[in-house]
PDB file of C-alpha atoms in Angstrom:
ATOM      1  CA  MET M   1      -0.906  32.029  22.358  1.00 45.00           C
ATOM      2  CA  SER M   2      -3.647  32.343  24.943  1.00 50.00           C
ATOM      3  CA  SER M   3      -7.147  31.019  24.621  1.00 54.00           C
ATOM      4  CA  SER M   4      -9.947  32.928  26.416  1.00 52.00           C
ATOM      5  CA  PRO M   5     -12.895  31.112  27.426  1.00 48.00           C
ATOM      6  CA  LEU M   6     -16.137  31.773  25.859  1.00 51.00           C
ATOM      7  CA  PRO M   7     -18.466  33.943  27.980  1.00 49.00           C
ATOM      8  CA  GLY M   8     -21.115  31.967  29.900  1.00 49.00           C
ATOM      9  CA  ASP M   9     -19.577  28.378  29.323  1.00 52.00           C
ATOM     10  CA  ALA M  10     -17.320  27.511  32.119  1.00 51.00           C
ATOM     11  CA  SER M  11     -16.488  24.244  30.497  1.00 53.00           C
ATOM     12  CA  ASN M  12     -14.825  26.064  27.710  1.00 57.00           C
ATOM     13  CA  ASP M  13     -12.081  27.323  29.973  1.00 62.00           C
ATOM     14  CA  PRO M  14      -9.213  24.772  29.548  1.00 62.00           C
ATOM     15  CA  VAL M  15      -7.691  25.504  32.976  1.00 65.00           C
ATOM     16  CA  THR M  16     -10.972  24.743  35.060  1.00 68.00           C
ATOM     17  CA  ASP M  17     -12.144  22.180  32.539  1.00 69.00           C
ATOM     18  CA  GLN M  18     -13.910  19.214  34.403  1.00 69.00           C
ATOM     19  CA  THR M  19     -15.601  17.725  31.187  1.00 69.00           C
ATOM     20  CA  GLY M  20     -12.626  16.133  29.653  1.00 70.00           C
ATOM     21  CA  ARG M  21     -12.935  18.221  26.575  1.00 75.00           C
ATOM     22  CA  PHE M  22      -9.405  19.458  26.997  1.00 79.00           C
ATOM     23  CA  VAL M  23      -6.304  17.584  27.370  1.00 77.00           C
ATOM     24  CA  ARG M  24      -2.846  18.442  28.421  1.00 78.00           C
ATOM     25  CA  GLN M  25      -0.366  17.774  25.508  1.00 80.00           C
ATOM     26  CA  PRO M  26       3.097  16.215  26.149  1.00 82.00           C
ATOM     27  CA  ASN M  27       4.585  19.602  25.439  1.00 83.00           C
ATOM     28  CA  GLY M  28       2.606  21.179  28.380  1.00 79.00           C
ATOM     29  CA  ARG M  29       0.004  23.063  26.455  1.00 81.00           C
ATOM     30  CA  VAL M  30      -3.852  22.756  26.744  1.00 79.00           C
ATOM     31  CA  ARG M  31      -5.588  21.694  23.631  1.00 80.00           C
ATOM     32  CA  PRO M  32      -9.115  20.670  22.909  1.00 79.00           C
ATOM     33  CA  LEU M  33      -9.619  16.851  22.734  1.00 77.00           C
ATOM     34  CA  SER M  34     -10.528  15.613  19.301  1.00 74.00           C
ATOM     35  CA  PRO M  35     -13.809  13.751  19.198  1.00 70.00           C
ATOM     36  CA  HIS M  36     -13.217  10.019  19.374  1.00 70.00           C
ATOM     37  CA  LEU M  37     -14.251   7.466  16.724  1.00 65.00           C
ATOM     38  CA  GLN M  38     -17.506   6.300  18.294  1.00 67.00           C
ATOM     39  CA  ILE M  39     -19.054   9.704  17.919  1.00 72.00           C
ATOM     40  CA  TRP M  40     -17.852  10.484  14.160  1.00 72.00           C
ATOM     41  CA  ARG M  41     -20.544  10.114  11.716  1.00 76.00           C
ATOM     42  CA  PHE M  42     -19.212   7.451   9.248  1.00 80.00           C
ATOM     43  CA  HIS M  43     -19.186   8.758   5.696  1.00 89.00           C
ATOM     44  CA  ILE M  44     -17.842   7.369   2.437  1.00 94.00           C
ATOM     45  CA  THR M  45     -14.403   9.033   2.233  1.00 94.00           C
ATOM     46  CA  MET M  46     -13.836   7.535   5.727  1.00 93.00           C
ATOM     47  CA  TRP M  47     -14.465   4.073   4.381  1.00 95.00           C
ATOM     48  CA  GLY M  48     -12.465   4.747   1.464  1.00 96.00           C
ATOM     49  CA  SER M  49      -9.579   5.645   3.516  1.00 96.00           C
ATOM     50  CA  ILE M  50      -9.830   2.803   6.016  1.00 95.00           C
ATOM     51  CA  LEU M  51     -10.173   0.238   3.190  1.00 97.00           C
ATOM     52  CA  ASN M  52      -7.318   1.640   1.294  1.00 97.00           C
ATOM     53  CA  ARG M  53      -5.139   1.039   4.071  1.00 97.00           C
ATOM     54  CA  PHE M  54      -6.523  -2.460   4.565  1.00 97.00           C
ATOM     55  CA  ALA M  55      -5.818  -3.148   0.925  1.00 98.00           C
ATOM     56  CA  ALA M  56      -2.420  -1.891   1.500  1.00 97.00           C
ATOM     57  CA  GLY M  57      -1.795  -4.340   4.341  1.00 97.00           C
ATOM     58  CA  ALA M  58      -3.393  -7.231   2.345  1.00 98.00           C
ATOM     59  CA  LEU M  59      -1.081  -6.326  -0.706  1.00 97.00           C
ATOM     60  CA  SER M  60       1.871  -6.636   1.748  1.00 97.00           C
ATOM     61  CA  VAL M  61       1.004 -10.082   2.544  1.00 97.00           C
ATOM     62  CA  GLY M  62       0.061 -10.685  -1.213  1.00 97.00           C
ATOM     63  CA  THR M  63       3.964  -9.969  -2.100  1.00 97.00           C
ATOM     64  CA  LEU M  64       4.779 -12.952   0.013  1.00 97.00           C
ATOM     65  CA  PHE M  65       2.628 -15.102  -2.222  1.00 97.00           C
ATOM     66  CA  ILE M  66       4.333 -13.489  -5.212  1.00 97.00           C
ATOM     67  CA  GLY M  67       7.632 -14.303  -3.521  1.00 97.00           C
ATOM     68  CA  ALA M  68       6.640 -17.731  -3.117  1.00 97.00           C
ATOM     69  CA  TRP M  69       5.570 -18.068  -6.607  1.00 97.00           C
ATOM     70  CA  LEU M  70       8.895 -16.924  -7.989  1.00 97.00           C
ATOM     71  CA  ALA M  71      10.625 -19.342  -5.755  1.00 96.00           C
ATOM     72  CA  ALA M  72       8.346 -22.094  -6.695  1.00 96.00           C
ATOM     73  CA  ALA M  73       9.191 -21.332 -10.599  1.00 96.00           C
ATOM     74  CA  ALA M  74      13.110 -21.186  -9.670  1.00 95.00           C
ATOM     75  CA  PHE M  75      12.922 -24.563  -7.880  1.00 94.00           C
ATOM     76  CA  GLY M  76      11.707 -26.497 -10.832  1.00 92.00           C
ATOM     77  CA  SER M  77       8.694 -28.285 -12.225  1.00 94.00           C
ATOM     78  CA  ASP M  78       7.880 -30.345  -9.000  1.00 94.00           C
ATOM     79  CA  ALA M  79       8.070 -27.406  -6.748  1.00 94.00           C
ATOM     80  CA  TYR M  80       5.838 -25.377  -9.267  1.00 96.00           C
ATOM     81  CA  ALA M  81       3.195 -27.928  -9.615  1.00 95.00           C
ATOM     82  CA  GLY M  82       2.858 -28.238  -5.891  1.00 95.00           C
ATOM     83  CA  PHE M  83       2.464 -24.558  -5.597  1.00 96.00           C
ATOM     84  CA  ALA M  84       0.142 -24.317  -8.535  1.00 95.00           C
ATOM     85  CA  GLY M  85      -1.975 -27.216  -6.953  1.00 95.00           C
ATOM     86  CA  LEU M  86      -2.065 -25.434  -3.594  1.00 96.00           C
ATOM     87  CA  MET M  87      -3.084 -22.157  -5.379  1.00 96.00           C
ATOM     88  CA  GLY M  88      -5.665 -23.811  -7.620  1.00 94.00           C
ATOM     89  CA  SER M  89      -7.643 -25.140  -4.566  1.00 95.00           C
ATOM     90  CA  PRO M  90     -10.722 -22.976  -3.472  1.00 96.00           C
ATOM     91  CA  LEU M  91      -8.886 -21.409  -0.708  1.00 97.00           C
ATOM     92  CA  GLY M  92      -5.804 -20.555  -3.130  1.00 97.00           C
ATOM     93  CA  LEU M  93      -8.193 -19.092  -5.537  1.00 97.00           C
ATOM     94  CA  LEU M  94      -9.894 -17.065  -2.700  1.00 97.00           C
ATOM     95  CA  ILE M  95      -6.565 -15.800  -1.631  1.00 97.00           C
ATOM     96  CA  TRP M  96      -5.735 -14.514  -5.290  1.00 97.00           C
ATOM     97  CA  PHE M  97      -9.181 -12.994  -5.791  1.00 97.00           C
ATOM     98  CA  GLY M  98      -8.465 -11.156  -2.468  1.00 98.00           C
ATOM     99  CA  VAL M  99      -4.992  -9.890  -3.743  1.00 98.00           C
ATOM    100  CA  THR M 100      -6.725  -9.022  -7.216  1.00 98.00           C
ATOM    101  CA  LEU M 101      -9.254  -7.050  -5.395  1.00 98.00           C
ATOM    102  CA  ALA M 102      -6.915  -5.291  -3.063  1.00 98.00           C
ATOM    103  CA  ALA M 103      -4.425  -4.402  -5.882  1.00 98.00           C
ATOM    104  CA  ALA M 104      -7.505  -3.006  -8.078  1.00 98.00           C
ATOM    105  CA  TYR M 105      -8.702  -1.019  -5.245  1.00 98.00           C
ATOM    106  CA  HIS M 106      -5.169   0.331  -3.994  1.00 98.00           C
ATOM    107  CA  LEU M 107      -4.658   1.276  -7.650  1.00 98.00           C
ATOM    108  CA  THR M 108      -8.081   3.274  -8.007  1.00 98.00           C
ATOM    109  CA  ALA M 109      -7.762   4.815  -4.617  1.00 98.00           C
ATOM    110  CA  GLY M 110      -4.218   5.837  -5.201  1.00 97.00           C
ATOM    111  CA  ILE M 111      -5.235   7.387  -8.520  1.00 97.00           C
ATOM    112  CA  ARG M 112      -7.932   9.250  -6.520  1.00 97.00           C
ATOM    113  CA  HIS M 113      -5.075  10.395  -4.037  1.00 97.00           C
ATOM    114  CA  LEU M 114      -3.118  11.580  -6.746  1.00 96.00           C
ATOM    115  CA  ILE M 115      -6.157  13.653  -8.178  1.00 97.00           C
ATOM    116  CA  TRP M 116      -6.518  15.242  -4.708  1.00 96.00           C
ATOM    117  CA  ASP M 117      -2.784  15.803  -4.305  1.00 94.00           C
ATOM    118  CA  ALA M 118      -3.020  17.860  -7.665  1.00 92.00           C
ATOM    119  CA  GLY M 119      -5.754  20.065  -5.921  1.00 91.00           C
ATOM    120  CA  SER M 120      -8.794  18.569  -7.847  1.00 94.00           C
ATOM    121  CA  GLY M 121     -11.940  17.065  -6.403  1.00 94.00           C
ATOM    122  CA  LEU M 122     -11.666  18.233  -2.996  1.00 93.00           C
ATOM    123  CA  THR M 123     -15.139  19.648  -2.421  1.00 93.00           C
ATOM    124  CA  PRO M 124     -17.118  17.288  -0.175  1.00 92.00           C
ATOM    125  CA  LYS M 125     -19.448  16.224  -3.112  1.00 95.00           C
ATOM    126  CA  ALA M 126     -16.433  15.687  -5.536  1.00 96.00           C
ATOM    127  CA  ALA M 127     -14.554  13.699  -2.735  1.00 96.00           C
ATOM    128  CA  ASP M 128     -17.604  11.612  -2.426  1.00 96.00           C
ATOM    129  CA  ASN M 129     -18.118  11.030  -5.907  1.00 97.00           C
ATOM    130  CA  LEU M 130     -14.317  10.061  -6.533  1.00 97.00           C
ATOM    131  CA  THR M 131     -14.517   7.520  -3.750  1.00 97.00           C
ATOM    132  CA  VAL M 132     -17.547   5.995  -5.130  1.00 98.00           C
ATOM    133  CA  ALA M 133     -15.772   5.910  -8.399  1.00 98.00           C
ATOM    134  CA  SER M 134     -12.886   4.076  -7.085  1.00 98.00           C
ATOM    135  CA  PHE M 135     -15.072   1.481  -5.290  1.00 98.00           C
ATOM    136  CA  VAL M 136     -17.018   0.819  -8.572  1.00 98.00           C
ATOM    137  CA  ALA M 137     -13.989   0.674 -10.728  1.00 98.00           C
ATOM    138  CA  ALA M 138     -12.039  -1.550  -8.465  1.00 98.00           C
ATOM    139  CA  LEU M 139     -14.828  -3.959  -8.218  1.00 98.00           C
ATOM    140  CA  VAL M 140     -15.360  -4.005 -12.045  1.00 98.00           C
ATOM    141  CA  ILE M 141     -11.663  -4.672 -12.720  1.00 98.00           C
ATOM    142  CA  ALA M 142     -11.255  -7.503 -10.057  1.00 98.00           C
ATOM    143  CA  VAL M 143     -14.651  -9.333 -10.649  1.00 98.00           C
ATOM    144  CA  GLY M 144     -14.447  -8.703 -14.447  1.00 98.00           C
ATOM    145  CA  PHE M 145     -10.876 -10.182 -14.498  1.00 98.00           C
ATOM    146  CA  TRP M 146     -12.016 -13.305 -12.623  1.00 97.00           C
ATOM    147  CA  ILE M 147     -15.080 -13.841 -14.698  1.00 97.00           C
ATOM    148  CA  VAL M 148     -12.970 -13.769 -17.878  1.00 97.00           C
ATOM    149  CA  LEU M 149     -10.559 -16.240 -16.186  1.00 96.00           C
ATOM    150  CA  PHE M 150     -13.232 -18.701 -15.387  1.00 96.00           C
ATOM    151  CA  ALA M 151     -15.026 -18.021 -18.740  1.00 96.00           C
ATOM    152  CA  THR M 152     -12.093 -18.782 -20.990  1.00 95.00           C
ATOM    153  CA  GLY M 153     -11.301 -21.811 -18.844  1.00 91.00           C
ATOM    154  CA  LYS M 154      -7.893 -20.534 -17.584  1.00 92.00           C
ATOM    155  CA  VAL M 155      -8.925 -21.221 -14.286  1.00 91.00           C
ATOM    156  CA  VAL M 156     -11.275 -24.084 -13.319  1.00 90.00           C
ATOM    157  CA  LEU M 157     -12.776 -24.547  -9.820  1.00 83.00           C
TER     158      LEU M 157
ATOM    159  CA  MET B   1      16.109  21.125  17.350  1.00 50.00           C
ATOM    160  CA  SER B   2      15.774  24.932  16.841  1.00 61.00           C
ATOM    161  CA  LYS B   3      17.645  25.723  13.656  1.00 72.00           C
ATOM    162  CA  PRO B   4      16.496  29.004  12.043  1.00 81.00           C
ATOM    163  CA  ALA B   5      13.798  28.179   9.746  1.00 84.00           C
ATOM    164  CA  ARG B   6      14.541  28.291   5.937  1.00 86.00           C
ATOM    165  CA  TYR B   7      12.137  29.417   3.256  1.00 89.00           C
ATOM    166  CA  ILE B   8      12.068  28.905  -0.342  1.00 86.00           C
ATOM    167  CA  ARG B   9       9.650  31.570  -1.965  1.00 86.00           C
ATOM    168  CA  HIS B  10       8.256  32.234   1.365  1.00 85.00           C
ATOM    169  CA  VAL B  11       7.252  28.583   1.829  1.00 85.00           C
ATOM    170  CA  LYS B  12       8.800  27.209   5.030  1.00 83.00           C
ATOM    171  CA  VAL B  13      11.238  24.180   4.256  1.00 81.00           C
ATOM    172  CA  SER B  14      10.975  21.002   6.174  1.00 77.00           C
ATOM    173  CA  GLU B  15      13.272  20.785   9.108  1.00 78.00           C
ATOM    174  CA  ARG B  16      13.154  16.819   8.681  1.00 75.00           C
ATOM    175  CA  GLU B  17      12.700  14.454   5.891  1.00 73.00           C
ATOM    176  CA  GLY B  18       8.811  14.935   5.333  1.00 70.00           C
ATOM    177  CA  ALA B  19       8.979  16.518   1.923  1.00 79.00           C
ATOM    178  CA  GLY B  20      11.160  13.772   0.448  1.00 86.00           C
ATOM    179  CA  GLU B  21       9.118  10.994   1.702  1.00 87.00           C
ATOM    180  CA  TRP B  22       6.072  12.827   0.400  1.00 90.00           C
ATOM    181  CA  LYS B  23       7.580  13.059  -3.084  1.00 92.00           C
ATOM    182  CA  ALA B  24       8.857   9.463  -3.144  1.00 94.00           C
ATOM    183  CA  GLU B  25       5.347   8.124  -2.268  1.00 95.00           C
ATOM    184  CA  ARG B  26       3.821  10.085  -5.086  1.00 95.00           C
ATOM    185  CA  LEU B  27       6.524   9.148  -7.614  1.00 96.00           C
ATOM    186  CA  SER B  28       6.217   5.530  -6.783  1.00 97.00           C
ATOM    187  CA  SER B  29       2.636   5.634  -7.150  1.00 97.00           C
ATOM    188  CA  LEU B  30       2.535   7.367 -10.490  1.00 97.00           C
ATOM    189  CA  VAL B  31       5.176   4.680 -11.775  1.00 98.00           C
ATOM    190  CA  LEU B  32       3.210   1.907 -10.175  1.00 98.00           C
ATOM    191  CA  ILE B  33      -0.126   2.714 -12.120  1.00 97.00           C
ATOM    192  CA  PRO B  34       1.231   1.276 -15.592  1.00 98.00           C
ATOM    193  CA  LEU B  35       2.984  -1.544 -13.830  1.00 98.00           C
ATOM    194  CA  ALA B  36      -0.049  -2.577 -12.050  1.00 97.00           C
ATOM    195  CA  LEU B  37      -1.848  -2.768 -15.267  1.00 97.00           C
ATOM    196  CA  TRP B  38       0.886  -4.718 -16.810  1.00 98.00           C
ATOM    197  CA  GLY B  39       0.871  -7.047 -13.904  1.00 97.00           C
ATOM    198  CA  LEU B  40      -2.755  -7.802 -14.627  1.00 97.00           C
ATOM    199  CA  TRP B  41      -2.026  -8.436 -18.174  1.00 97.00           C
ATOM    200  CA  SER B  42       0.911 -11.062 -16.972  1.00 97.00           C
ATOM    201  CA  ALA B  43      -1.352 -12.537 -14.566  1.00 96.00           C
ATOM    202  CA  TRP B  44      -3.602 -13.181 -17.481  1.00 96.00           C
ATOM    203  CA  THR B  45      -0.926 -14.585 -19.641  1.00 95.00           C
ATOM    204  CA  LEU B  46       0.440 -16.768 -16.720  1.00 96.00           C
ATOM    205  CA  SER B  47      -2.970 -18.143 -15.366  1.00 94.00           C
ATOM    206  CA  GLY B  48      -3.344 -21.651 -16.276  1.00 90.00           C
ATOM    207  CA  ALA B  49      -0.273 -21.787 -18.402  1.00 92.00           C
ATOM    208  CA  GLY B  50       1.683 -24.207 -16.134  1.00 93.00           C
ATOM    209  CA  TYR B  51       5.412 -24.529 -15.562  1.00 95.00           C
ATOM    210  CA  ASP B  52       6.496 -24.584 -19.299  1.00 95.00           C
ATOM    211  CA  GLY B  53       4.275 -21.475 -19.862  1.00 96.00           C
ATOM    212  CA  ALA B  54       5.930 -19.747 -16.776  1.00 96.00           C
ATOM    213  CA  LEU B  55       9.263 -20.696 -18.092  1.00 96.00           C
ATOM    214  CA  ASP B  56       8.537 -19.436 -21.629  1.00 96.00           C
ATOM    215  CA  TRP B  57       7.310 -16.114 -20.002  1.00 97.00           C
ATOM    216  CA  PHE B  58      10.369 -15.582 -17.819  1.00 97.00           C
ATOM    217  CA  ARG B  59      12.716 -16.285 -20.772  1.00 96.00           C
ATOM    218  CA  SER B  60      11.476 -12.875 -22.502  1.00 96.00           C
ATOM    219  CA  PRO B  61      13.932 -10.131 -21.436  1.00 96.00           C
ATOM    220  CA  VAL B  62      11.172  -7.577 -21.563  1.00 97.00           C
ATOM    221  CA  ASN B  63       9.133  -9.726 -19.148  1.00 97.00           C
ATOM    222  CA  ALA B  64      12.014 -10.354 -16.702  1.00 97.00           C
ATOM    223  CA  THR B  65      13.161  -6.879 -16.638  1.00 98.00           C
ATOM    224  CA  VAL B  66       9.692  -5.270 -16.343  1.00 98.00           C
ATOM    225  CA  LEU B  67       8.837  -7.747 -13.312  1.00 98.00           C
ATOM    226  CA  ALA B  68      12.038  -7.125 -11.704  1.00 98.00           C
ATOM    227  CA  ILE B  69      11.508  -3.275 -11.821  1.00 98.00           C
ATOM    228  CA  THR B  70       7.806  -3.946 -10.723  1.00 98.00           C
ATOM    229  CA  LEU B  71       9.100  -5.851  -7.675  1.00 98.00           C
ATOM    230  CA  LEU B  72      11.612  -3.455  -6.510  1.00 98.00           C
ATOM    231  CA  ILE B  73       9.346  -0.272  -6.845  1.00 98.00           C
ATOM    232  CA  SER B  74       6.435  -2.072  -5.164  1.00 98.00           C
ATOM    233  CA  VAL B  75       8.773  -3.265  -2.350  1.00 98.00           C
ATOM    234  CA  TRP B  76      10.044   0.264  -2.203  1.00 98.00           C
ATOM    235  CA  HIS B  77       6.328   1.693  -1.959  1.00 98.00           C
ATOM    236  CA  MET B  78       5.298  -0.959   0.554  1.00 98.00           C
ATOM    237  CA  ASN B  79       8.154  -0.167   2.844  1.00 97.00           C
ATOM    238  CA  MET B  80       7.158   3.531   2.793  1.00 96.00           C
ATOM    239  CA  GLY B  81       3.709   2.575   3.434  1.00 96.00           C
ATOM    240  CA  LEU B  82       4.175   0.272   6.308  1.00 97.00           C
ATOM    241  CA  LYS B  83       6.412   2.954   7.878  1.00 95.00           C
ATOM    242  CA  VAL B  84       3.467   5.459   7.747  1.00 94.00           C
ATOM    243  CA  ILE B  85       1.193   2.672   9.505  1.00 95.00           C
ATOM    244  CA  VAL B  86       3.846   2.030  12.107  1.00 96.00           C
ATOM    245  CA  ASP B  87       4.478   5.645  12.767  1.00 92.00           C
ATOM    246  CA  ASP B  88       0.601   6.108  13.090  1.00 92.00           C
ATOM    247  CA  TYR B  89       0.012   3.350  15.686  1.00 93.00           C
ATOM    248  CA  ILE B  90       3.370   2.467  17.442  1.00 92.00           C
ATOM    249  CA  HIS B  91       4.157   5.417  19.967  1.00 87.00           C
ATOM    250  CA  LYS B  92       7.229   3.791  21.954  1.00 92.00           C
ATOM    251  CA  PRO B  93      10.304   4.725  20.211  1.00 93.00           C
ATOM    252  CA  SER B  94      12.136   1.596  20.880  1.00 95.00           C
ATOM    253  CA  SER B  95       9.313  -0.575  19.710  1.00 95.00           C
ATOM    254  CA  ARG B  96       8.883   1.598  16.413  1.00 95.00           C
ATOM    255  CA  THR B  97      12.640   1.399  15.766  1.00 96.00           C
ATOM    256  CA  ALA B  98      12.737  -2.325  16.153  1.00 97.00           C
ATOM    257  CA  LEU B  99       9.451  -2.927  14.091  1.00 97.00           C
ATOM    258  CA  LEU B 100      10.951  -0.525  11.314  1.00 97.00           C
ATOM    259  CA  GLY B 101      14.102  -2.434  11.248  1.00 97.00           C
ATOM    260  CA  LEU B 102      12.424  -5.701  11.145  1.00 97.00           C
ATOM    261  CA  ILE B 103      10.129  -4.450   8.191  1.00 97.00           C
ATOM    262  CA  GLY B 104      13.125  -3.086   6.409  1.00 98.00           C
ATOM    263  CA  ALA B 105      15.058  -6.289   6.739  1.00 98.00           C
ATOM    264  CA  LEU B 106      11.965  -8.396   5.461  1.00 97.00           C
ATOM    265  CA  CYS B 107      11.710  -6.009   2.376  1.00 98.00           C
ATOM    266  CA  LEU B 108      15.205  -6.208   1.742  1.00 98.00           C
ATOM    267  CA  LEU B 109      15.152 -10.014   1.701  1.00 98.00           C
ATOM    268  CA  LEU B 110      12.045 -10.107  -0.410  1.00 98.00           C
ATOM    269  CA  ALA B 111      13.678  -7.932  -3.060  1.00 98.00           C
ATOM    270  CA  ALA B 112      16.873  -9.543  -3.062  1.00 98.00           C
ATOM    271  CA  ALA B 113      15.350 -13.238  -3.256  1.00 97.00           C
ATOM    272  CA  GLY B 114      12.975 -12.081  -5.819  1.00 98.00           C
ATOM    273  CA  VAL B 115      15.490 -10.543  -8.128  1.00 98.00           C
ATOM    274  CA  PHE B 116      17.690 -13.464  -7.728  1.00 97.00           C
ATOM    275  CA  PHE B 117      14.862 -15.848  -8.862  1.00 97.00           C
ATOM    276  CA  ILE B 118      13.956 -13.505 -11.721  1.00 97.00           C
ATOM    277  CA  VAL B 119      17.389 -13.473 -12.953  1.00 97.00           C
ATOM    278  CA  ARG B 120      17.931 -17.244 -12.737  1.00 95.00           C
ATOM    279  CA  LEU B 121      14.796 -17.848 -14.432  1.00 96.00           C
ATOM    280  CA  ALA B 122      15.448 -15.174 -17.224  1.00 96.00           C
ATOM    281  CA  LEU B 123      18.991 -16.904 -17.822  1.00 95.00           C
ATOM    282  CA  GLY B 124      17.229 -20.222 -17.886  1.00 89.00           C
ATOM    283  CA  SER B 125      19.387 -21.715 -15.154  1.00 86.00           C
ATOM    284  CA  ALA B 126      18.962 -25.158 -13.884  1.00 84.00           C
ATOM    285  CA  PRO B 127      16.183 -25.529 -11.221  1.00 87.00           C
ATOM    286  CA  LEU B 128      17.226 -24.760  -7.687  1.00 84.00           C
ATOM    287  CA  PRO B 129      18.898 -26.256  -5.332  1.00 81.00           C
ATOM    288  CA  ALA B 130      20.927 -28.130  -7.749  1.00 61.00           C
ATOM    289  CA  GLY B 131      21.746 -25.315  -9.921  1.00 51.00           C
ATOM    290  CA  LEU B 132      23.253 -23.314  -6.880  1.00 56.00           C
ATOM    291  CA  GLY B 133      26.665 -24.943  -7.291  1.00 52.00           C
ATOM    292  CA  ALA B 134      26.955 -24.851 -10.918  1.00 47.00           C
TER     293      ALA B 134
END
């Protein structure tokens, strides 16, 4: 495939390009360079995507805490009491709130992705709305869950 | 590399494993939706229940089985997700292979240890490490 330069704009000629707008790919072909992060206008689906990957990473760390909880239970009452004491501290509760929030958002963002995969909600407006909905639903689930935990006295600070 | 392309109903068939990974990611996501809600419910039950409450919870075969299934599918889903992140950001083939191997080993260890603990708790085995030889 050959790309002919646009008339009157020398910088669109990939061979003589001096602007850095074209790069030579590893396979030898000359291709336009993608605009870099700094000049993208941030939009909400971008945040949705970044936060979803961040939540996935946080949940990966969270599985280690789940594993530690299973181990503590299997190692008996002393180990379990020690683990529960650590996790009932302000820092421990913050960790578990973070895991709850990450799980809630990974869930709602995942449902959003499944809707997209099914071919729905792909216009810019619908995609934005789905992303806002996934943020709101995740916050409602996570914050609501912890409000109820504190309100019923199951967790005390 | 250049095998003749295969087509099913005029759609090109992947020459590698992309379609299989894509389907496995979606399948595990779908299954994890109800399991995540069940996990939230279980967290509610177990919060503040203490050691005795946790032991009671694990004695239920339904709880132990669903928890083991949730753990295994989560670790499978997590392994696929971490692989995508490594594929995106680590370009040196030797580093990528090493990192994917390490992640795979950690996932296997987590899954095996988790199921081991769950089975012991479900069977009401004596607390570790004393129970190991019994």
